Amino acid sequence: MALIVQKYGGTSVGSVERIQAVAQRVYKTVKAGNSLVVVVSAMGKTTDGLVKLAKEISRNPNRREMDMLLSTGEQVTIALLSMALQELGQPAISMTGAQVGIVTEAEHSRARILHIETTRLTRHINEGKVVVVAGFQGTSSTGEMEITTLGRGGSDTSAVAIAAALRANFCEIYTDVPGILTTDPRLVAEAQLMDAISCDEMLELASLGAKVLHPRAVEIARNYGVPLVVRSSWTDAPGTWVTSAKPQGRSLLNLEIARPVDHVEFDTDQAKVALLRVPDKPGVAARLFGEISRQKVDVDLIIQSIHEGNSNDIAFTVTTPILKRAEAVTAAIAPALRSQSNPKLDEAEVMVEHNIAKVSIAGAGMIGRPGVAAKMFATLAAADVNIQMISTSEVKVSCVVDAAECDRAVNALRTAFEIEAGSRAELLTPNSSLLTPNSSPLTPHSSPLTPNSSLLTPHSSPIPPVRGVALDLNQARLAIRQLPDRPGMAAKLFGLLAQHNISVDMIIQSQRCRVIDGVPRRDIAFTVSRIDGESAKEMLTQVAAELGWGEVVLDSAIAKVSIVGAGMLGQPGVAAKMFEALAQQQINIQMIATSEIKISCVVPQEQGVKALQAIHTAFGLAGSEKFVVPA
């Protein structure tokens, strides 16, 4: 007998007929000998309708009242599904988030779960009832017992948190697609179904596919070792397992606000190669990294900053033993990248820097927490460590610093984030156990009740270099020109954004340094959610003059396209293939940022879908079956 948590999204319960179909599936699962908790979202477009009603009353509705309003959507669903189960003769009880004991921060519209009081839930399960829980909601920990909501993807978060609190055998997420696909089937009908993917890869692909999993839910699954499977509500297909390493014995108290950073990592065997003043046009990155790939030079971080005039800077890091080869390849290709349209433009210049180190913080808990990167930069500034390069992903922030300052930087970061020394100190490559989805069987999956236990045996074939392609059309880019190049500037900038609760995604610091009035200066660019773009620009413009910054520039017409895969480690040609796919479609790359298992490019917004489709084709990710997402 297994204890299972199932979650059904809005389309899965969008009508009476669909609720009855869900009831039949739940009934069959119980009759197979399982105990069940079912978490549901509001029916169909109910939440959208409630938001529209609120907007008709108020242009800026009070967040507390919005939580009160939106929480009613799920209450309709839980009552109807409980009735449907009772009609089948299955004992069931509906419960709101507050009744279940989901205790959250007192933060309306975006609360995080603190803990779950499971006593009442466990009692009903032991009585043989199916407990039908309203997802997306909880109650504050204050004495006022305020209703709170968890924000976008909240029902996923509720389900996985309940599975963690109950130590369930596994959690099933039912949705309108058959599992995790290599990309969004609405954009590429031939998107291929994956049988398994690691939590680390899934976190990096937070915006993958039809957005079937919210990163907060994946974060909880990763932190607590919850076996997770995404399946279709309409078929009995096995779906996709999202696997995690053995949990590290975390406390279930402060469930979602526990330590955001798990590891401080460093690598002193690094050197930096920068190519300054390359033409800002399609194909330049493809040509450079194509040649680097042909010479078997494996690069680590890659960054391309915002353009300046008609030119751009591209920088990358390599391990010290292959530096001379990397430098030779770059120097050989630099003259060929000279601008043909403007012969007066200075020739591309190669700049090599030895004695550098890469220092990183890593952890699933940093997703959506604006203050984590700012805290890293402030810590380095306080230790008088200057940042030479910055590269970010959903679960990692990496900074290139002077090698002589590495020990000081690492010790300061360990203290700031309360990380014990020696807890994965020198490993900058991701944990292989996390990145090989099927590297070891997970105990709960050995049960014959598991939908697809055969998927959890080790792969006989190598992991493909790219597992999926993601597109984000909801970002804006901010650039600050001529930021003084000294310790503390990044801390000041991102600290201000954190104070205004603005989350930052990609961060790129330019390689070109200009001395103005005796002060060395660099540009810095970063992406934020588009809805935060205007307010962030206004706030930063107000402080720019007093802090000695230059112009603040906003561009909302951008798209971010990313590839993710654990198998890209040690494969030099992956970046080149991505850049070549974009070049063939005449798509200009405006920014590049990488982590060990992810490469992201900013491109013009109107070319975002074409970029995704081209990259998906280039890596051969299409399958023979076409997936149609139900309306």
XYZ file of C-alpha atoms in Angstrom:
631
model
C 0.000 0.000 0.000
C 1.363 3.401 -0.982
C 0.549 6.898 0.195
C 0.164 9.063 -2.901
C -0.494 12.777 -3.381
C -2.181 13.672 -6.671
C -2.595 17.174 -8.057
C -5.054 18.162 -10.803
C -4.775 21.496 -12.599
C -7.543 23.826 -13.716
C -8.120 22.267 -17.144
C -8.289 18.789 -15.578
C -11.253 19.900 -13.431
C -12.652 22.467 -15.864
C -16.184 21.026 -16.091
C -18.538 18.670 -14.252
C -17.643 15.908 -16.720
C -13.932 16.386 -16.120
C -14.413 16.422 -12.340
C -16.301 13.137 -12.639
C -13.464 11.693 -14.760
C -10.956 12.739 -12.089
C -13.157 11.093 -9.450
C -13.083 7.839 -11.436
C -9.269 7.945 -11.645
C -8.983 8.649 -7.907
C -11.454 5.852 -7.127
C -9.442 3.330 -9.182
C -6.213 4.356 -7.431
C -7.783 3.836 -3.985
C -9.257 0.468 -5.001
C -5.734 -0.635 -5.972
C -4.874 -0.388 -2.263
C -3.480 3.125 -1.966
C -4.131 5.999 0.431
C -4.723 9.267 -1.356
C -4.578 13.016 -0.881
C -5.840 15.012 -3.870
C -4.875 18.656 -4.403
C -6.884 20.649 -6.945
C -6.824 24.031 -8.624
C -9.811 26.238 -9.413
C -11.976 25.079 -12.332
C -10.766 26.172 -15.760
C -10.539 29.950 -16.054
C -12.229 30.628 -12.687
C -9.235 32.495 -11.271
C -9.017 34.709 -14.374
C -12.708 35.507 -13.992
C -12.282 36.446 -10.332
C -9.335 38.712 -11.168
C -11.448 40.394 -13.854
C -14.248 41.001 -11.346
C -11.811 42.576 -8.925
C -10.417 44.861 -11.640
C -13.952 46.038 -12.418
C -14.298 47.128 -8.806
C -10.816 48.528 -8.220
C -7.896 49.477 -10.447
C -5.503 48.474 -7.665
C -7.283 45.910 -5.465
C -6.067 45.326 -1.924
C -3.844 42.224 -1.791
C -5.508 40.833 1.324
C -8.937 41.051 -0.279
C -7.555 39.491 -3.469
C -6.400 36.484 -1.440
C -9.824 36.255 0.146
C -11.431 36.377 -3.302
C -9.098 34.058 -5.210
C -9.087 31.371 -2.517
C -12.786 30.749 -3.214
C -12.033 29.260 -6.639
C -10.389 26.142 -5.238
C -13.117 25.756 -2.617
C -15.695 25.194 -5.355
C -13.564 22.438 -6.885
C -12.836 20.571 -3.643
C -16.506 20.453 -2.700
C -17.604 19.193 -6.130
C -14.857 16.558 -6.353
C -15.655 15.305 -2.844
C -19.327 15.001 -3.838
C -18.345 13.108 -7.011
C -16.265 10.646 -4.977
C -19.046 10.161 -2.456
C -21.423 9.375 -5.346
C -19.065 6.539 -6.297
C -19.209 5.214 -2.747
C -15.737 6.473 -1.831
C -15.520 8.298 1.523
C -14.011 11.746 0.936
C -13.693 15.085 2.699
C -12.873 18.496 1.281
C -10.505 20.797 3.171
C -9.230 24.304 2.612
C -5.572 25.151 3.029
C -6.291 26.486 6.510
C -8.179 23.337 7.534
C -5.341 21.114 6.312
C -2.880 23.140 8.377
C -0.796 24.778 5.637
C 0.897 27.573 7.588
C 2.563 30.336 5.557
C 4.298 33.663 5.866
C 1.989 36.637 6.417
C 2.662 37.778 2.841
C -0.448 38.149 0.708
C -0.456 36.911 -2.920
C 3.037 35.364 -2.747
C 3.344 33.585 0.603
C 5.833 30.779 1.164
C 4.969 27.699 3.208
C 6.473 27.541 6.709
C 5.155 24.153 7.775
C 2.157 21.841 7.535
C 0.260 20.574 10.586
C -0.503 17.029 9.445
C -2.462 15.717 12.468
C -5.960 16.254 11.045
C -4.869 15.203 7.565
C -3.359 11.960 8.860
C -6.461 11.168 10.919
C -8.738 11.383 7.862
C -6.333 9.274 5.788
C -6.271 6.596 8.508
C -10.086 6.597 8.466
C -9.956 5.541 4.809
C -11.050 8.876 3.366
C -9.688 10.601 0.295
C -8.743 14.085 1.465
C -9.429 16.679 -1.242
C -7.331 19.777 -0.573
C -7.630 23.286 -1.977
C -4.304 24.084 -3.584
C -2.692 27.530 -3.867
C -3.670 28.657 -0.361
C -2.816 28.545 3.319
C -3.145 30.571 6.480
C -0.672 32.971 8.032
C 1.315 32.057 11.114
C 0.148 35.153 12.945
C -2.678 35.065 15.458
C -4.992 36.755 12.950
C -5.292 33.521 10.876
C -5.231 35.439 7.605
C -5.973 33.562 4.365
C -2.924 33.696 2.108
C -2.226 32.514 -1.435
C 1.031 31.123 -2.753
C 1.202 32.890 -6.096
C 1.573 31.413 -9.588
C 1.931 27.633 -9.600
C 0.666 27.507 -6.041
C -1.245 24.240 -6.402
C 1.902 22.428 -7.549
C 3.673 23.866 -4.520
C 0.864 22.777 -2.181
C 0.888 19.218 -3.517
C 4.635 18.621 -3.267
C 4.804 20.277 0.159
C 2.041 17.999 1.448
C 3.862 14.985 -0.034
C 7.036 16.059 1.765
C 5.224 16.648 5.072
C 3.436 13.269 4.905
C 6.552 11.495 3.576
C 4.373 10.179 0.776
C 5.698 7.470 -1.531
C 5.384 9.838 -4.479
C 3.499 12.818 -5.853
C 1.669 12.783 -9.190
C 1.045 16.045 -11.068
C -1.787 15.643 -13.576
C -1.952 18.200 -16.332
C -3.038 18.722 -19.944
C 0.190 17.418 -21.511
C 1.537 13.847 -21.249
C 4.589 14.774 -19.198
C 7.672 16.965 -19.505
C 8.365 17.714 -23.156
C 11.519 18.967 -24.840
C 9.756 22.283 -25.446
C 6.324 23.887 -25.505
C 4.047 21.731 -27.719
C 2.026 24.841 -28.528
C 5.107 26.174 -30.344
C 6.603 22.893 -31.610
C 3.994 20.195 -32.176
C 6.710 17.531 -32.496
C 8.095 18.219 -29.020
C 9.319 14.949 -27.573
C 8.263 13.375 -24.284
C 11.041 12.658 -21.769
C 10.799 9.568 -19.604
C 12.827 11.187 -16.813
C 14.633 14.414 -15.961
C 16.596 15.468 -12.887
C 15.407 18.152 -10.493
C 18.475 20.247 -11.321
C 17.674 20.191 -15.031
C 14.001 20.837 -14.331
C 14.828 23.819 -12.147
C 16.919 25.327 -14.934
C 14.031 24.683 -17.308
C 11.600 26.530 -15.049
C 9.801 27.932 -18.089
C 9.960 24.741 -20.157
C 7.089 23.449 -22.262
C 3.528 24.158 -21.261
C 4.793 25.323 -17.846
C 3.633 22.063 -16.297
C 5.695 22.436 -13.122
C 6.423 25.493 -11.051
C 10.054 25.812 -9.873
C 8.969 26.182 -6.240
C 7.416 22.712 -6.410
C 10.580 21.284 -7.969
C 12.650 23.017 -5.286
C 10.683 21.276 -2.516
C 10.911 17.908 -4.311
C 14.679 18.344 -4.643
C 15.222 19.468 -1.055
C 13.135 16.681 0.491
C 13.695 13.879 -2.028
C 10.034 13.667 -3.077
C 9.665 11.374 -6.118
C 7.607 13.359 -8.603
C 5.843 12.282 -11.793
C 4.051 14.492 -14.341
C 1.249 12.731 -16.201
C -1.680 13.476 -18.488
C -5.166 13.753 -17.030
C -6.587 12.221 -20.222
C -4.548 9.019 -20.636
C -2.881 6.270 -18.613
C 0.542 6.973 -20.145
C 3.461 6.712 -17.679
C 4.469 10.388 -17.913
C 7.839 11.842 -16.846
C 9.641 11.209 -13.576
C 11.430 14.166 -11.995
C 14.149 12.579 -9.894
C 16.274 13.865 -7.053
C 19.220 12.734 -5.009
C 18.845 11.327 -1.534
C 17.549 14.105 0.763
C 19.894 15.631 3.299
C 17.641 15.314 6.346
C 16.152 18.795 6.198
C 13.726 19.940 8.859
C 10.102 20.316 7.765
C 9.939 23.549 9.742
C 10.420 26.672 7.605
C 9.778 24.346 4.693
C 10.073 26.935 1.915
C 12.208 29.558 3.596
C 15.007 27.345 4.831
C 18.543 28.030 3.655
C 18.391 29.354 0.058
C 22.020 28.459 -0.686
C 23.257 24.885 -0.294
C 26.826 25.198 -1.504
C 29.681 27.636 -1.942
C 31.936 26.430 -4.745
C 35.183 27.607 -6.263
C 37.635 26.795 -9.024
C 41.090 28.389 -9.146
C 42.190 26.537 -12.276
C 40.639 29.164 -14.543
C 41.690 31.805 -17.059
C 39.610 34.339 -18.980
C 39.688 35.134 -22.679
C 37.770 38.201 -23.862
C 37.198 39.346 -27.423
C 36.468 43.060 -27.445
C 34.741 45.101 -30.160
C 33.332 42.307 -32.289
C 30.555 43.324 -34.744
C 27.064 43.291 -33.270
C 25.424 41.129 -35.945
C 24.138 37.562 -36.445
C 26.718 34.826 -36.804
C 29.636 36.276 -34.839
C 29.227 34.030 -31.767
C 28.566 31.045 -34.050
C 31.782 31.654 -35.959
C 33.898 32.148 -32.846
C 32.613 29.180 -30.869
C 32.398 27.007 -33.981
C 36.139 27.404 -34.417
C 36.711 26.890 -30.678
C 34.697 23.671 -30.883
C 36.635 22.410 -33.923
C 39.858 22.907 -31.975
C 38.401 20.834 -29.102
C 38.616 23.715 -26.626
C 36.097 23.215 -23.817
C 34.860 26.493 -22.357
C 33.162 27.046 -19.023
C 31.384 30.371 -18.548
C 30.372 32.374 -21.619
C 29.083 35.914 -21.393
C 28.187 38.468 -24.021
C 27.358 41.915 -22.745
C 25.040 44.524 -24.228
C 26.226 46.191 -27.405
C 28.031 49.505 -27.463
C 27.533 51.300 -30.753
C 27.895 48.653 -33.466
C 30.118 46.311 -31.486
C 29.988 43.844 -28.635
C 32.273 42.023 -26.207
C 32.321 38.242 -25.728
C 34.242 36.608 -22.884
C 34.668 33.032 -21.777
C 36.632 31.088 -19.189
C 38.713 27.951 -19.727
C 40.850 25.758 -17.530
C 44.477 26.849 -17.324
C 45.997 23.852 -19.199
C 44.117 24.704 -22.415
C 44.497 28.476 -22.169
C 47.226 28.730 -24.819
C 45.111 26.804 -27.322
C 42.067 28.954 -26.550
C 44.106 32.126 -26.894
C 45.574 31.007 -30.219
C 42.169 30.138 -31.687
C 40.678 33.449 -30.563
C 43.611 35.494 -31.844
C 43.461 33.724 -35.219
C 39.778 34.417 -35.746
C 39.735 37.993 -34.380
C 40.841 39.690 -37.655
C 38.133 37.851 -39.578
C 35.500 39.351 -37.271
C 36.438 42.905 -38.176
C 33.404 44.918 -39.225
C 33.026 44.948 -43.008
C 30.429 47.691 -42.899
C 32.636 50.092 -40.955
C 36.356 49.657 -41.735
C 37.214 52.486 -39.339
C 35.976 50.428 -36.422
C 38.845 49.222 -34.248
C 39.809 45.636 -34.934
C 38.548 43.040 -32.490
C 41.030 42.793 -29.634
C 41.862 39.668 -27.624
C 42.357 40.164 -23.910
C 43.649 37.302 -21.744
C 43.647 37.276 -17.986
C 45.487 34.700 -15.888
C 45.232 34.142 -12.145
C 41.487 34.283 -11.835
C 39.050 32.125 -9.887
C 35.380 31.332 -10.226
C 33.356 31.516 -7.031
C 29.727 30.389 -7.012
C 26.752 30.023 -4.731
C 24.269 27.284 -5.625
C 20.862 26.330 -4.301
C 17.301 25.778 -5.441
C 16.091 28.135 -2.720
C 17.327 31.248 -4.500
C 14.571 31.103 -7.129
C 12.338 34.150 -6.855
C 14.254 35.563 -3.860
C 15.620 38.942 -4.919
C 18.001 39.316 -1.995
C 20.215 36.252 -2.560
C 22.394 37.594 -5.397
C 22.497 40.994 -3.686
C 23.714 39.325 -0.486
C 26.482 37.561 -2.406
C 27.660 40.811 -3.991
C 27.466 42.672 -0.666
C 29.469 39.925 1.035
C 32.198 40.111 -1.613
C 32.243 43.900 -1.378
C 32.602 43.782 2.402
C 35.548 41.408 1.918
C 37.035 43.924 -0.556
C 36.745 41.451 -3.454
C 36.130 43.018 -6.875
C 33.905 41.153 -9.329
C 35.272 40.801 -12.875
C 32.504 38.676 -14.435
C 29.016 37.661 -13.366
C 26.965 34.797 -14.810
C 23.662 33.578 -13.422
C 21.103 30.826 -13.779
C 17.967 29.887 -11.845
C 19.963 27.963 -9.228
C 23.464 29.454 -9.351
C 25.291 32.776 -9.302
C 28.947 32.690 -10.400
C 31.496 35.483 -10.117
C 34.996 35.630 -11.562
C 37.444 37.234 -9.120
C 41.195 37.585 -8.760
C 42.732 34.245 -7.733
C 44.538 35.889 -4.839
C 41.168 36.889 -3.390
C 39.521 33.473 -3.800
C 40.070 32.145 -0.254
C 38.828 35.405 1.218
C 35.767 35.343 -1.014
C 34.891 31.712 -0.232
C 35.291 32.135 3.533
C 33.169 35.268 3.522
C 30.409 33.577 1.494
C 30.422 30.484 3.706
C 29.972 32.677 6.757
C 27.257 34.816 5.154
C 25.188 31.852 3.962
C 25.975 29.606 6.959
C 27.639 26.885 4.906
C 30.025 24.516 6.668
C 33.558 24.367 5.283
C 34.265 21.279 3.209
C 30.639 20.706 2.192
C 31.437 20.428 -1.536
C 34.058 23.125 -1.424
C 35.885 22.647 -4.668
C 33.224 21.155 -6.944
C 31.994 23.558 -9.590
C 30.565 20.865 -11.818
C 27.040 19.932 -10.741
C 26.564 16.891 -8.565
C 26.456 13.952 -10.947
C 23.917 12.115 -8.839
C 21.515 14.993 -9.313
C 22.155 15.310 -13.005
C 21.811 11.707 -14.080
C 18.065 11.226 -13.788
C 18.207 7.453 -13.597
C 21.532 6.949 -11.850
C 20.104 5.128 -8.860
C 16.737 3.573 -8.013
C 14.662 5.488 -5.506
C 13.239 3.277 -2.801
C 9.568 4.340 -3.063
C 9.609 3.563 -6.784
C 10.418 -0.099 -6.245
C 6.800 -0.713 -5.315
C 4.686 -2.459 -7.982
C 2.172 0.336 -7.435
C 4.555 2.855 -8.981
C 3.289 3.865 -12.441
C 6.626 3.393 -14.197
C 9.302 1.880 -11.992
C 11.287 0.578 -14.960
C 12.236 4.134 -15.810
C 14.354 4.359 -12.707
C 16.956 1.787 -13.678
C 20.223 3.198 -14.993
C 20.376 4.365 -18.595
C 22.322 2.149 -20.948
C 23.013 5.067 -23.291
C 24.756 8.393 -22.556
C 22.682 11.371 -21.529
C 21.982 13.588 -24.561
C 23.785 16.946 -24.320
C 20.546 18.959 -24.463
C 17.331 17.784 -22.819
C 15.073 20.725 -23.562
C 14.682 24.219 -24.964
C 12.831 26.964 -23.090
C 11.498 30.358 -24.160
C 10.636 33.288 -21.897
C 8.756 36.131 -23.567
C 7.972 37.931 -20.326
C 11.285 39.605 -19.561
C 12.700 43.096 -19.970
C 16.333 44.149 -19.974
C 17.780 47.023 -17.998
C 21.271 48.368 -18.630
C 23.222 50.849 -16.546
C 26.014 52.577 -18.391
C 29.318 53.587 -16.833
C 28.998 51.975 -13.415
C 32.171 52.612 -11.354
C 34.311 49.461 -11.421
C 35.013 48.977 -7.726
C 33.870 46.637 -4.933
C 30.349 47.333 -3.716
C 28.731 48.656 -6.897
C 26.947 45.406 -7.790
C 25.940 45.025 -4.136
C 24.442 48.529 -4.112
C 22.583 48.003 -7.397
C 21.070 44.603 -6.657
C 20.473 45.494 -3.029
C 18.237 48.348 -4.204
C 16.318 45.981 -6.478
C 15.914 43.473 -3.640
C 14.564 46.206 -1.346
C 11.866 46.833 -3.952
C 11.190 43.062 -4.220
C 12.317 42.943 -7.863
C 13.739 39.563 -8.880
C 16.613 39.530 -11.367
C 17.344 36.742 -13.832
C 20.369 37.144 -16.149
C 23.152 39.485 -15.001
C 25.966 40.450 -17.374
C 28.876 42.775 -16.640
C 30.698 44.180 -19.684
C 34.359 43.364 -20.261
C 35.222 46.725 -21.773
C 36.439 49.165 -19.144
C 36.547 52.931 -19.720
C 38.295 55.462 -17.514
C 36.139 58.581 -17.170
C 37.325 61.420 -14.918
C 39.951 59.083 -13.511
C 37.380 56.415 -12.553
C 37.336 53.022 -14.346
C 33.768 52.191 -15.394
C 31.863 49.263 -16.899
C 28.318 48.704 -18.123
C 26.086 46.167 -16.401
C 22.885 44.666 -17.793
C 20.284 42.364 -16.298
C 16.830 41.021 -17.024
C 13.719 41.297 -14.871
C 10.073 40.384 -15.289
C 8.508 42.719 -17.822
C 5.912 43.915 -15.309
C 8.782 45.160 -13.117
C 10.671 46.884 -15.934
C 9.242 50.396 -15.799
C 9.218 50.637 -12.009
C 12.802 49.330 -11.830
C 13.960 51.885 -14.398
C 12.226 54.723 -12.583
C 13.718 53.721 -9.224
C 17.253 53.288 -10.589
C 17.125 56.529 -12.582
C 16.311 58.427 -9.381
C 19.427 57.129 -7.614
C 21.818 56.970 -10.598
C 22.988 60.593 -10.389
C 23.751 60.570 -6.662
C 25.642 57.260 -6.963
C 27.686 58.395 -9.942
C 26.068 56.009 -12.428
C 25.383 56.722 -16.092
C 22.204 56.339 -18.124
C 19.607 53.678 -17.251
C 18.214 52.038 -20.418
C 15.133 49.777 -20.602
C 14.310 47.376 -23.461
C 11.065 45.439 -23.106
C 11.135 43.923 -26.606
C 13.363 40.947 -25.775
C 13.033 37.176 -25.487
C 15.241 34.707 -23.623
C 15.826 31.315 -25.219
C 17.717 28.640 -23.276
C 19.018 25.111 -23.677
C 19.489 22.812 -20.687
C 21.140 19.441 -20.288
C 23.485 17.685 -17.906
C 25.121 16.035 -20.898
C 26.594 19.294 -22.202
C 29.374 19.106 -19.605
C 32.677 18.586 -21.395
C 31.175 18.896 -24.884
C 32.662 21.975 -26.607
C 30.309 21.919 -29.599
C 27.031 22.489 -27.764
C 27.246 26.290 -27.530
C 28.517 26.512 -31.108
C 25.547 24.486 -32.389
C 23.083 26.734 -30.552
C 24.699 29.919 -31.873
C 24.893 28.496 -35.419
C 21.171 27.624 -35.357
C 20.398 31.255 -34.524
C 22.842 32.579 -37.129
C 21.234 30.504 -39.893
C 17.935 32.240 -39.122
C 19.666 35.653 -39.086
C 18.772 36.083 -35.401
C 21.126 38.437 -33.582
C 22.249 37.465 -30.071
C 22.048 40.436 -27.712
C 23.294 38.779 -24.515
C 24.732 35.379 -23.526
C 24.958 33.823 -20.067
C 25.791 30.263 -19.084
C 25.969 27.840 -16.196
C 27.377 24.304 -16.250
C 24.131 22.866 -17.643
C 22.439 25.853 -19.256
C 23.093 28.365 -22.045
C 20.758 31.365 -22.380
C 20.610 33.949 -25.152
C 18.657 37.176 -25.287
C 17.251 37.821 -28.770
C 14.699 40.281 -30.229
C 11.220 39.524 -28.939
C 9.652 39.107 -32.381
C 12.201 36.384 -33.178
C 11.816 34.446 -29.946
C 9.532 31.687 -31.241
C 11.606 31.258 -34.407
C 14.741 31.029 -32.248
C 13.236 28.289 -30.083
C 12.062 26.306 -33.097
C 15.458 26.577 -34.828
C 17.375 25.428 -31.741
C 14.947 22.569 -31.053
C 15.471 21.333 -34.630
C 19.254 21.778 -34.492
C 19.595 19.430 -31.518
C 17.300 16.800 -33.039
C 14.795 16.957 -30.194
C 11.661 16.480 -32.284
C 9.777 13.198 -32.023
C 7.491 11.464 -34.486
C 4.327 12.065 -32.484
C 2.515 15.393 -32.442
C 1.054 16.547 -29.152
C -2.118 18.588 -29.142
C -2.797 20.469 -25.917
C -6.514 20.308 -24.997
C -8.391 23.598 -24.904
